[in-house]
Short mmCIF file of C-alpha atoms in Angstrom, two decimals:
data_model
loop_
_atom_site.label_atom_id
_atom_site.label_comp_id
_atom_site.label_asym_id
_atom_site.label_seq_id
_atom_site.Cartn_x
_atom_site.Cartn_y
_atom_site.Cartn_z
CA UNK W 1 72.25 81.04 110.46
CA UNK W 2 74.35 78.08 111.18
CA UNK W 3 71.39 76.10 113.05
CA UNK W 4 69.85 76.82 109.85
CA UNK W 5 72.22 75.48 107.40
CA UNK W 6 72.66 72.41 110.03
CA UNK W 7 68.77 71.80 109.79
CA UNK W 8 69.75 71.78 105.64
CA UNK W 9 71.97 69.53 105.51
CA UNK W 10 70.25 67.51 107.65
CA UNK W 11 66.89 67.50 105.71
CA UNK W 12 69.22 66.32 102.32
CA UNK W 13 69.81 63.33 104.58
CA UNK W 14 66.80 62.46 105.86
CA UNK W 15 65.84 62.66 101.89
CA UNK W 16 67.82 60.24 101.01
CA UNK W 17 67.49 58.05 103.44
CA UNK W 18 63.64 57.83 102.81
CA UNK W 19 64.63 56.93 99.11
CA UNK W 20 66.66 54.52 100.02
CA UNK W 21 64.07 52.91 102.46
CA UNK W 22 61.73 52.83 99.44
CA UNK W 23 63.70 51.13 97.26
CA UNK W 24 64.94 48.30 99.66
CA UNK W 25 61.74 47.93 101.57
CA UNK W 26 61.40 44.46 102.47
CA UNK W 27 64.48 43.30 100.68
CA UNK W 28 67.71 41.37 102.65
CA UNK W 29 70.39 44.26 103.22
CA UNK W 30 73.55 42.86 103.31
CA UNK W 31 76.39 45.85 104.77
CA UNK W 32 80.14 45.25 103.73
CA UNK W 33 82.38 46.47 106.34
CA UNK W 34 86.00 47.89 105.87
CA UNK W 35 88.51 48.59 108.86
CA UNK W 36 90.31 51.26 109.56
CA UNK W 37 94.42 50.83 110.37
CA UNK W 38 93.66 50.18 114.34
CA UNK W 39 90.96 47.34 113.43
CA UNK W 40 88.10 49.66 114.42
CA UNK W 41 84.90 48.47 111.73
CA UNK W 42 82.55 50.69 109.82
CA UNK W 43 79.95 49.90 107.42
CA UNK W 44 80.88 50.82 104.00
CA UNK W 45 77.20 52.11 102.81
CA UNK W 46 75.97 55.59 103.77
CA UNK W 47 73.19 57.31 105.10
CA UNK W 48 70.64 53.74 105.77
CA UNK W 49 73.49 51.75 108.03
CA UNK W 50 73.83 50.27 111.34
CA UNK W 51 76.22 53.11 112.58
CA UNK W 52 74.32 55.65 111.15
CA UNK W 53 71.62 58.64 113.29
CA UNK W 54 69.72 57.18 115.79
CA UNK W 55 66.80 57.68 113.25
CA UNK W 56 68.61 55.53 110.35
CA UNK W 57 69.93 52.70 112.40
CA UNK W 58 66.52 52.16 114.47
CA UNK W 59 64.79 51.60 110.90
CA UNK W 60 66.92 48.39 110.48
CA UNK W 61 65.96 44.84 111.65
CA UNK W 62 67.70 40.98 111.94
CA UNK W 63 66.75 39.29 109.20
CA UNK W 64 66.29 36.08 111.16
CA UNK W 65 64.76 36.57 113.82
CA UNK W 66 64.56 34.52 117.28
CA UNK W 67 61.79 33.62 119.70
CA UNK W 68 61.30 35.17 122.88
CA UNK W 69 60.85 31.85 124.84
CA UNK W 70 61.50 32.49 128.69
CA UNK W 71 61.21 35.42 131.09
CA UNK W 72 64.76 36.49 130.66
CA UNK W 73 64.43 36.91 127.11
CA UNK W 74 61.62 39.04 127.63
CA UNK W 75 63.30 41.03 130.44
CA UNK W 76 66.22 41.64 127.55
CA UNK W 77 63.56 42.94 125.41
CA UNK W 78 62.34 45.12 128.37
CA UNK W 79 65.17 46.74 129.61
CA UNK W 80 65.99 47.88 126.03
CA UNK W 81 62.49 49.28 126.20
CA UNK W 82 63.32 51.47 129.29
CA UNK W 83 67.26 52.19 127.73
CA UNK W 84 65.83 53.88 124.85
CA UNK W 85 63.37 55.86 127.39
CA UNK W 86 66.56 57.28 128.88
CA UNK W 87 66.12 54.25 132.21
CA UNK W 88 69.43 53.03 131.08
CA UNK W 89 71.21 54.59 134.43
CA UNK W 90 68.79 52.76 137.27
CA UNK W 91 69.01 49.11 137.95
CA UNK W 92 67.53 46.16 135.83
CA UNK W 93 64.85 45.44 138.08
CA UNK W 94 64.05 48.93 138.53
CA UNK W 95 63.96 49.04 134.30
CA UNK W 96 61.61 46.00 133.95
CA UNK W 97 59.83 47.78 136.56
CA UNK W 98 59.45 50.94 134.67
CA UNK W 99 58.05 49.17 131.26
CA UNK W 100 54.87 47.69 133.52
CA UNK W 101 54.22 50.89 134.79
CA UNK W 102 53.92 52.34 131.83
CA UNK W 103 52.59 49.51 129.23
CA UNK W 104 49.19 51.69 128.59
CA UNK W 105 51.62 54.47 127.08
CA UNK W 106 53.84 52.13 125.13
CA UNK W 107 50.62 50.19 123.31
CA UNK W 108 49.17 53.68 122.80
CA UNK W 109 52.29 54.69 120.96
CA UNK W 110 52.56 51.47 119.23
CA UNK W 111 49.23 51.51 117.94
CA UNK W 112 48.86 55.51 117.09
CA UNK W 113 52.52 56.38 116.82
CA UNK W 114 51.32 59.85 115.25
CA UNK W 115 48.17 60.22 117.87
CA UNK W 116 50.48 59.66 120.92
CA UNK W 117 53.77 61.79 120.96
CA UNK W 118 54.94 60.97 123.81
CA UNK W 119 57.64 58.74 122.66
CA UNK W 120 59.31 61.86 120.94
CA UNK W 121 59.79 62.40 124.72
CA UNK W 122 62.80 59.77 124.99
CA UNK W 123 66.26 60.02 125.00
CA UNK W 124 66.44 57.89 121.89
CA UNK W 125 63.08 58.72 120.32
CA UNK W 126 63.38 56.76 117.00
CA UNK W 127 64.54 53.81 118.65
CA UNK W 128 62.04 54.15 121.66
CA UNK W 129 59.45 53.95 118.54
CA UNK W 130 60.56 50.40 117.74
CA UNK W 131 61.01 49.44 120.89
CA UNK W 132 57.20 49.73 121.86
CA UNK W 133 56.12 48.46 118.54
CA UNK W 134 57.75 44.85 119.43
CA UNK W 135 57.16 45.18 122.95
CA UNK W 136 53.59 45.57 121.98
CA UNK W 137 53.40 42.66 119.00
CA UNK W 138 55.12 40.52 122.39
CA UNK W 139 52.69 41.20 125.03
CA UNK W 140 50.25 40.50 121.89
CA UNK W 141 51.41 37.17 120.47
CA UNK W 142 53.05 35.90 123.86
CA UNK W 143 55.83 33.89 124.35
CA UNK W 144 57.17 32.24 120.88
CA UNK W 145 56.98 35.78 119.37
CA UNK W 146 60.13 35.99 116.84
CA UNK W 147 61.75 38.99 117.39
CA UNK W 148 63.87 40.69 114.99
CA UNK W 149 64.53 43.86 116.61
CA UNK W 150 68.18 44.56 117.47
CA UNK W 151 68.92 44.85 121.47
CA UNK W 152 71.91 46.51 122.51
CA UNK W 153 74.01 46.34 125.72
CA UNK W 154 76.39 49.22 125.82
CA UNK W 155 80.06 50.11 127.64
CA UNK W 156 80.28 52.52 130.37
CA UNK W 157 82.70 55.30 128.89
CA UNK W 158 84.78 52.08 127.30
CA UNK W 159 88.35 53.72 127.16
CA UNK W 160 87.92 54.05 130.98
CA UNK W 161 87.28 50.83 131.82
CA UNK W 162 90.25 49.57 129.01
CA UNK W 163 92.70 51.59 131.61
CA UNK W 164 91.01 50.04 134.64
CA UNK W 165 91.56 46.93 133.40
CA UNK W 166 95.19 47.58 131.80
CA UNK W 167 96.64 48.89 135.45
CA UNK W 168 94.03 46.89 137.65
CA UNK W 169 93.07 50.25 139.14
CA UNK W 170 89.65 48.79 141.56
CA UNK W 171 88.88 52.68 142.12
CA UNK W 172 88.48 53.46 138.22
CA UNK W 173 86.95 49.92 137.76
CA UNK W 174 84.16 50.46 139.91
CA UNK W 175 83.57 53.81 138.74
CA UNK W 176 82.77 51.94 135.32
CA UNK W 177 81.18 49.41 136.70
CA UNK W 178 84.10 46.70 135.86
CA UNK W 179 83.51 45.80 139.07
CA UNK W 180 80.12 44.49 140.56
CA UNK W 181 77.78 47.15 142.11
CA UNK W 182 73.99 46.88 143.25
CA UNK W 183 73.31 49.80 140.66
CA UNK W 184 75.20 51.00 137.70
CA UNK W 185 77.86 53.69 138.55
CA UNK W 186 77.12 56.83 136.33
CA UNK W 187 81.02 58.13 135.20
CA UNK W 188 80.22 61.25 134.73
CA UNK W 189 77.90 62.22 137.75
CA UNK W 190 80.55 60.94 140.19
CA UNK W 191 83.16 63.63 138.38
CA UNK W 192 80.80 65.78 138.57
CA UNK W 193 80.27 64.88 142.61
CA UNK W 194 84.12 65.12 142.62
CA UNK W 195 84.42 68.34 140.75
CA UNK W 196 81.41 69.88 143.51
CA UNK W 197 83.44 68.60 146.62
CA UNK W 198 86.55 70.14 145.52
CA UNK W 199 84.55 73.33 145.23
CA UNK W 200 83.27 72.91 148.40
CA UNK W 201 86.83 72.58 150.02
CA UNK W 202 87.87 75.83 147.89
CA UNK W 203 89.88 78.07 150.68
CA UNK W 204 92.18 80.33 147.81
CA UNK W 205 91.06 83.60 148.46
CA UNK W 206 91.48 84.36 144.79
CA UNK W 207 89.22 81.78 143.52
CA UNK W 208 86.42 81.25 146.50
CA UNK W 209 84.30 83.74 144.78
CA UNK W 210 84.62 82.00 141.46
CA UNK W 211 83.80 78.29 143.45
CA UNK W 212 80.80 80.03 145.45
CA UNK W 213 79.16 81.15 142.42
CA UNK W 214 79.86 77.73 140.37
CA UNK W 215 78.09 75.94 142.84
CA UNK W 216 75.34 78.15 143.28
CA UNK W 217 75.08 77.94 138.80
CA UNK W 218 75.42 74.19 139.81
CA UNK W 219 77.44 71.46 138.55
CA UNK W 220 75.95 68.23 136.87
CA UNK W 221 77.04 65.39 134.84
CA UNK W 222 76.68 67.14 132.14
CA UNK W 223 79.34 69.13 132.97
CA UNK W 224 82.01 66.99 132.46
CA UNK W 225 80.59 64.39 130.41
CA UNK W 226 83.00 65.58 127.37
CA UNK W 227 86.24 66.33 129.13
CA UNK W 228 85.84 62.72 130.97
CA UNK W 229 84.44 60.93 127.96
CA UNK W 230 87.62 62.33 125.75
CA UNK W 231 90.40 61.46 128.43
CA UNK W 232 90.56 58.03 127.46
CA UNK W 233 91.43 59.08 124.10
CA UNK W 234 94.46 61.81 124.39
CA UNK W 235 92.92 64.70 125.38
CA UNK W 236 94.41 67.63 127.58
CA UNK W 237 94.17 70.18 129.78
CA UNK W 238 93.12 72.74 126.71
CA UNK W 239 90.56 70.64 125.46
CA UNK W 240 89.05 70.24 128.84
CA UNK W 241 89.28 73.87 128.88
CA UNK W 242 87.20 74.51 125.66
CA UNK W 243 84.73 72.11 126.43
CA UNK W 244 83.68 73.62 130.13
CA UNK W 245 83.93 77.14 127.69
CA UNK W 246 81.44 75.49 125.47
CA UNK W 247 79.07 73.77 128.16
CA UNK W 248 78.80 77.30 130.02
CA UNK W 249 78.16 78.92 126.57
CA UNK W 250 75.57 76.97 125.70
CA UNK W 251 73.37 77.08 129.37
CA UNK W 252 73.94 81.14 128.99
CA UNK W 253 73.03 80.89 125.45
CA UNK W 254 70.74 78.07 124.80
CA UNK W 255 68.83 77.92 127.84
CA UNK W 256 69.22 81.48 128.37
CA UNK W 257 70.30 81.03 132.28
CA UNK W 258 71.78 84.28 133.70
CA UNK W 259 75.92 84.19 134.38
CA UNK W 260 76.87 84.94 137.69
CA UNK W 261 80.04 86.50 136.70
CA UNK W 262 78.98 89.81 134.87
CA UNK W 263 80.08 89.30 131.40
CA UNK W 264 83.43 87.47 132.61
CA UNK W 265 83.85 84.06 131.31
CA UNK W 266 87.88 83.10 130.82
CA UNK W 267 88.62 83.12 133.93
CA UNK W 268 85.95 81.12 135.88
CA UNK W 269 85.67 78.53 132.71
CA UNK W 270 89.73 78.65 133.47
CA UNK W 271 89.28 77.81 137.08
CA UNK W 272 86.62 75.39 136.47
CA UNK W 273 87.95 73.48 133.99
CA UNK W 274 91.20 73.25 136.64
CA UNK W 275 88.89 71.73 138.84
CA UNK W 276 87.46 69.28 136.62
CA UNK W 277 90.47 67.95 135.23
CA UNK W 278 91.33 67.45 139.22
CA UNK W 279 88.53 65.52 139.48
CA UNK W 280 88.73 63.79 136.25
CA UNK W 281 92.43 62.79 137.87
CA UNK W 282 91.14 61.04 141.10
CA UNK W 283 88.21 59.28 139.87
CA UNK W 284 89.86 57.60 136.88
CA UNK W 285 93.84 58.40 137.94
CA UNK W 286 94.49 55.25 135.34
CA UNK W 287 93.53 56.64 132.33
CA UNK W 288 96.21 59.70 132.81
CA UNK W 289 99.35 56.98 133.73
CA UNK W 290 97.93 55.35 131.02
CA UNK W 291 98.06 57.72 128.60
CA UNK W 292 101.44 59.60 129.68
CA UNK W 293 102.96 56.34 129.79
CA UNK W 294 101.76 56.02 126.27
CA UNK W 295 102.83 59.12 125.29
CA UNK W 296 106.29 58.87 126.82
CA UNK W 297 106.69 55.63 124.78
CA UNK W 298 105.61 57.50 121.29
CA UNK W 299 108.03 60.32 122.03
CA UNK W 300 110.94 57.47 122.57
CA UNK W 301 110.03 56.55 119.11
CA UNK W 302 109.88 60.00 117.48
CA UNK W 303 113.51 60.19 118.81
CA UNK W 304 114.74 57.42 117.55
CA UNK W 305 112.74 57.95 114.01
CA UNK W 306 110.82 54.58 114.40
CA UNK W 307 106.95 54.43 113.56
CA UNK W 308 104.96 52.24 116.59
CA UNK W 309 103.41 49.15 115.94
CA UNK W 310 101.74 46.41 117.48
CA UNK W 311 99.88 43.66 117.23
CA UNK W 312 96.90 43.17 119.31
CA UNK W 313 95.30 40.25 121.20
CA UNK W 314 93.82 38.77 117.96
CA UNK W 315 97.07 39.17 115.80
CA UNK W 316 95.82 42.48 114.13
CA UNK W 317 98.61 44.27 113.14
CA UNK W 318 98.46 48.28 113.86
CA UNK W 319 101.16 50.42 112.02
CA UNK W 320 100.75 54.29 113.20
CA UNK W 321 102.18 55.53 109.52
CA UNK W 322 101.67 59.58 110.29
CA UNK W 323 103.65 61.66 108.25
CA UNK W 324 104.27 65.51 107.49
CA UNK W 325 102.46 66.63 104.63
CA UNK W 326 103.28 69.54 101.99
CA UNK W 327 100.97 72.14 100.47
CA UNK W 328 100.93 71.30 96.39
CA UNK W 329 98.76 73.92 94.61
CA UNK W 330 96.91 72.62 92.19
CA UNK W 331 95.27 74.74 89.32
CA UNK W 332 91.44 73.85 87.65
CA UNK W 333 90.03 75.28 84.58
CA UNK W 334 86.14 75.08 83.59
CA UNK W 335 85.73 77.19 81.06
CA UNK W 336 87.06 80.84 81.39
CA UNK W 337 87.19 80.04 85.11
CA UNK W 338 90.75 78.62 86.85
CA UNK W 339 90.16 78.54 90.49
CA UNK W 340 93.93 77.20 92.31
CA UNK W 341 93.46 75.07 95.61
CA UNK W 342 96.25 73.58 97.91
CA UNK W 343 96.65 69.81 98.27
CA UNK W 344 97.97 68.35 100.94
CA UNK W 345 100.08 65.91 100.29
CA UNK W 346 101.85 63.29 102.42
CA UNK W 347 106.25 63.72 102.30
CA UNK W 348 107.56 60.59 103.62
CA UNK W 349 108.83 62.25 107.40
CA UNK W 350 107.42 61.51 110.46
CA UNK W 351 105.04 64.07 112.30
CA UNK W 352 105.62 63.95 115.68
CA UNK W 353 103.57 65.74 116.85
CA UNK W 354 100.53 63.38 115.56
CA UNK W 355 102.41 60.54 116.65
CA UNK W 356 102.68 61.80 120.21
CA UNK W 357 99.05 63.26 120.20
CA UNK W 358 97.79 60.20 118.78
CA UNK W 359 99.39 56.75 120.08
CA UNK W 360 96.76 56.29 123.41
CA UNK W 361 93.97 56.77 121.74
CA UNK W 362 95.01 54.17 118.88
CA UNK W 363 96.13 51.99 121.76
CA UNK W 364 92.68 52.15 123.21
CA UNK W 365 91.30 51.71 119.98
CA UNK W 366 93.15 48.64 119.06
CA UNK W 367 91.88 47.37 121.76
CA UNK W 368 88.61 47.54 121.40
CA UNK W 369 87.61 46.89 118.02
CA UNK W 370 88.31 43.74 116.26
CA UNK W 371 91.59 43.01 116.85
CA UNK W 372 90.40 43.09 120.52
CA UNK W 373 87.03 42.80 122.59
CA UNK W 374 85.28 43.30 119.64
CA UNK W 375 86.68 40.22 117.77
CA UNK W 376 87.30 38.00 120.00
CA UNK W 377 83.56 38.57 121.65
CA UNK W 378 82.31 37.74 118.06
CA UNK W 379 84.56 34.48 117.72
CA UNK W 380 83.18 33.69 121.38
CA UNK W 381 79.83 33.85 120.46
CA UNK W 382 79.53 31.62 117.95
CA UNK W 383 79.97 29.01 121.30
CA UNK W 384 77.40 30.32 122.61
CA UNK W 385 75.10 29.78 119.52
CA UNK W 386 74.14 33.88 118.44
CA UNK W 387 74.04 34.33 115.03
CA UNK W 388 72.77 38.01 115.03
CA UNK W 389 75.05 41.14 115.65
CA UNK W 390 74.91 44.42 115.41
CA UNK W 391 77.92 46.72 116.73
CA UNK W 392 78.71 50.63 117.09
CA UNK W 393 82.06 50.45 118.36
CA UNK W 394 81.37 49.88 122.06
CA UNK W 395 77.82 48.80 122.26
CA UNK W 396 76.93 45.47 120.79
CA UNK W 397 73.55 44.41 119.85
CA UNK W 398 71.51 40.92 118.99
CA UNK W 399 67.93 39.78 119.80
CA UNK W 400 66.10 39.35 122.81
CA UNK W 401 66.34 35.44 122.61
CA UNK W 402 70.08 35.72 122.17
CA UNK W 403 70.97 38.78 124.71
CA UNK W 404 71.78 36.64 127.75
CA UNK W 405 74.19 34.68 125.84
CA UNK W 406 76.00 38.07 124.98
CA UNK W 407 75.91 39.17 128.15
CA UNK W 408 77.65 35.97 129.33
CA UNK W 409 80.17 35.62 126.51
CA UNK W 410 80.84 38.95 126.56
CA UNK W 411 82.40 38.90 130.02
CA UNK W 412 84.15 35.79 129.29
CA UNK W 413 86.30 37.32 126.49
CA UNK W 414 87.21 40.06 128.74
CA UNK W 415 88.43 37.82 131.02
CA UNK W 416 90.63 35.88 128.70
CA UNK W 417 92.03 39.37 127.09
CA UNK W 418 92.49 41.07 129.99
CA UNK W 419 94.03 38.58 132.24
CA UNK W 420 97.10 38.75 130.37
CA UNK W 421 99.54 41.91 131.43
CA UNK W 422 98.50 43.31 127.72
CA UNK W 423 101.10 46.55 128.80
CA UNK W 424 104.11 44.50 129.38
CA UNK W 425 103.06 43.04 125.96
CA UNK W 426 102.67 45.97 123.83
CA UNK W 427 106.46 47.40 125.96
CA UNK W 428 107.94 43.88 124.52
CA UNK W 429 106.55 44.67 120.87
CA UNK W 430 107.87 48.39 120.69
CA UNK W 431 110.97 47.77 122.44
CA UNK W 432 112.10 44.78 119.12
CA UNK W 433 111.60 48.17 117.07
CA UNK W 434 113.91 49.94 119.11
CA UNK W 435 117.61 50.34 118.73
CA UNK W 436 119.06 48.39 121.46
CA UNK W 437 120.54 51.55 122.78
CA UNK W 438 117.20 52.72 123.56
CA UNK W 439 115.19 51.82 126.83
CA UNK W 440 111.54 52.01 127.26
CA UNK W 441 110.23 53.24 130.57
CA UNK W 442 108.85 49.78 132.97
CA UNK W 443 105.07 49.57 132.85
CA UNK W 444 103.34 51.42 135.28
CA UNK W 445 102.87 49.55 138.76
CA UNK W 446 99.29 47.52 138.80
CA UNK W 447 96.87 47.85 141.25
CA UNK W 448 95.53 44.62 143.05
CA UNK W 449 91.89 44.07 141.01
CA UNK W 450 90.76 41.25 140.17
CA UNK W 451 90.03 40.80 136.54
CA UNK W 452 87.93 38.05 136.88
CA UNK W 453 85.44 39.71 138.92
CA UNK W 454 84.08 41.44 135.93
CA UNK W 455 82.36 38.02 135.19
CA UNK W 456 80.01 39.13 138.32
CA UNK W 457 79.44 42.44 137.07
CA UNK W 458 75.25 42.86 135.71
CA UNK W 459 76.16 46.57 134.50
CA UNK W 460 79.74 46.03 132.61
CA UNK W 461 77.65 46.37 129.39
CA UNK W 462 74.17 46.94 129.95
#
């Protein structure tokens, strides 16, 4: 029933988005942004928009194009080719490599897209669509071909790497691939590896039935790609603990694989979920300081009645305004019908428990949209001569012809935001707010990596 009324919904969107298409077809869309209070952007329009399903936002091209005039340009435009595919996780070479090997597929799709299904195949199969259709009109026309199709170099699990880069942890950066490696480091599969070796070293006799039977269910990066991708962001033990729940739930229910544990399921999702958050811990031990230390500011704060704020890197002001709310009932009459619903409505006090809940993952936020990377990438580029963005929080996209230039300014701002001790910063800011009675704890000790290195780094964004 409820796939059912998903599929609904979803077929009212696609409907309008097909209307829309019609209508604008071959017209310049312009898209007015607004921010939201922590400087993250969002396209005002709905449904057709750059943030919008994979199968809205790949319908939308650069209005002015630029040539694909060199091999690295066309390498961009390849390894885009091979992201979309689902490739994104091997090396660049190893991506180029991948689009030769299979150019006979891609012109068959670009040339019979309804003939030659395969593309419905790929991870991103709307965007894999496009993809082959200018990787085909390239190979066609050759170098000078303008391309207008948007290329996008993505973040490893962002609010990870933010926290690497905050406490100069080299064990979390690495993981994210802040720091250089050969291949890209996959976040999630090396939890995962974590969460299996701590099953493996299992020697409670209470629980080494539970750890014999995970790992014989098996563990992937899957797994724990929610409760790792969340952590940056606030999240805690419980929601770790649903999300295994939901994971298991769905292989039992979805893919109809058969439970090892004879109708039990608290328990074992308990015990792994213990086990993942223990991996989560060592892998990326940052992100929890982090975000206690956070937290431990916010509830300094709550005592002393004071709302945080702070201005990031580029001067954007963040005010973290949550307040209890009360229920106001509110009575409608249409016709000889009065239906009464409850408002909620917003009283002035603080709600600490928001504010507590909330303050690392505005942090992290802050920090990443414009008043941070985001912004002062964008200023940076205009150096470097791009004129074409496109941005979904942390990936950023432009054209083939102007990808290597993002790639380099892009790990230039980092280096100029992150070199700074941004912590001690955001301490000073909260601590002018403070009574004078009141003490913030000392930033977290740093570890010793080099921020700089990141410069070196092919798979930082990639």
């Amino acid at each position: 029933y409820f796939e059912i009324e998903k599929q609904t919904s979803r077929r009212l969107q696609v409907s309008k988005l097909l209307y829309l298409c019609d209508k604008f077809q071959g017209n310049t869309l312009y898209f007015p942004r607004q921010l939201d209070f922590r400087g993250r952007e969002y396209p005002v329009p709905y449904y057709l928009q750059p943030q919008g399903p994979e199968w809205a936002s790949a319908l939308l091209l650069f209005r002015d194009g630029t040539p694909i005039n060199d091999k690295v340009a066309a390498e961009w435009l390849a390894i885009h080719v091979a992201n979309c595919w689902g490739e994104d996780k091997s090396s660049y070479g190893d991506r180029v490599a991948w689009v030769q090997k299979h150019q006979s597929m891609i012109g068959h799709i670009a040339s019979d897209a309804r003939g030659c299904l395969e593309w419905t195949k790929a991870d991103k199969p709307w965007k894999f669509l496009a993809a082959c259709m200018e990787w085909d009109a390239f190979r066609r026309k050759g170098y000078g071909y303008v391309s207008h199709l948007p290329v996008t170099q993505d973040a490893t699990t962002q609010g990870l790497q933010i926290y690497s880069m905050l406490l100069r942890d080299p064990v979390a950066g690495m993981a994210t691939n802040v720091l250089p490696r050969d291949k890209p480091s996959d976040i999630y599969s090396e939890v995962a590896d974590m969460t299996v070796s701590l099953l493996k070293q299992e020697t409670r006799p209470e629980f080494t039935d539970y750890a014999t039977k995970w790992l014989a269910f098996g563990i992937d990066r899957k797994t724990t790609k929610r409760q790792t991708m969340t952590l940056p962001y606030g999240s805690t033990f419980f929601s770790c603990r649903e999300y295994t729940a939901e994971w298991f739930y769905e292989q039992t229910r979805k893919y109809k694989r058969v439970s090892p544990f004879d109708g039990e399921t608290y328990k074992p999702c308990n015990y792994l979920a213990e086990m993942i958050w223990e991996a989560i811990n060592r892998v990326v031990r940052s992100a929890r300081v982090g975000m206690d230390w956070f937290q431990e500011i916010a509830d300094i704060c709550i005592k002393n009645k004071v709302s945080p704020k702070w201005w990031t890197p580029q001067g954007f002001l963040v005010d973290m305004q949550y307040e209890q709310s009360t229920s106001v009932p509110i009575k409608t009459a249409i016709g000889r019908t009065i239906r009464q619903h409850l408002v909620r409505i917003g009283n002035g006090k603080m709600d600490g428990r928001k504010t507590h809940n909330g303050i690392a993952a505005n942090v992290i936020h802050s920090f990443d949209g414009i008043g941070g990377l985001l912004g002062l990438t964008i200023n940076s580029g205009k150096n470097f001569g791009i004129k074409n963005w496109i941005t979904v929080h942390d990936s950023y996209g432009t054209t083939a012809g102007e990808s290597q230039a993002l790639y380099e300014c892009l790990r230039q701002a980092t280096v100029a935001m992150f070199s700074e001790n941004l912590l001690e910063i955001f301490r000073s800011q909260i601590q002018s707010m403070l009574p004078s009675t009141s003490s913030l704890p000392e930033v977290p000790p740093l570890g010793d990596m080099d921020i700089t290195e990141v410069l070196k780094s092919n798979y930082y964004f990639s």
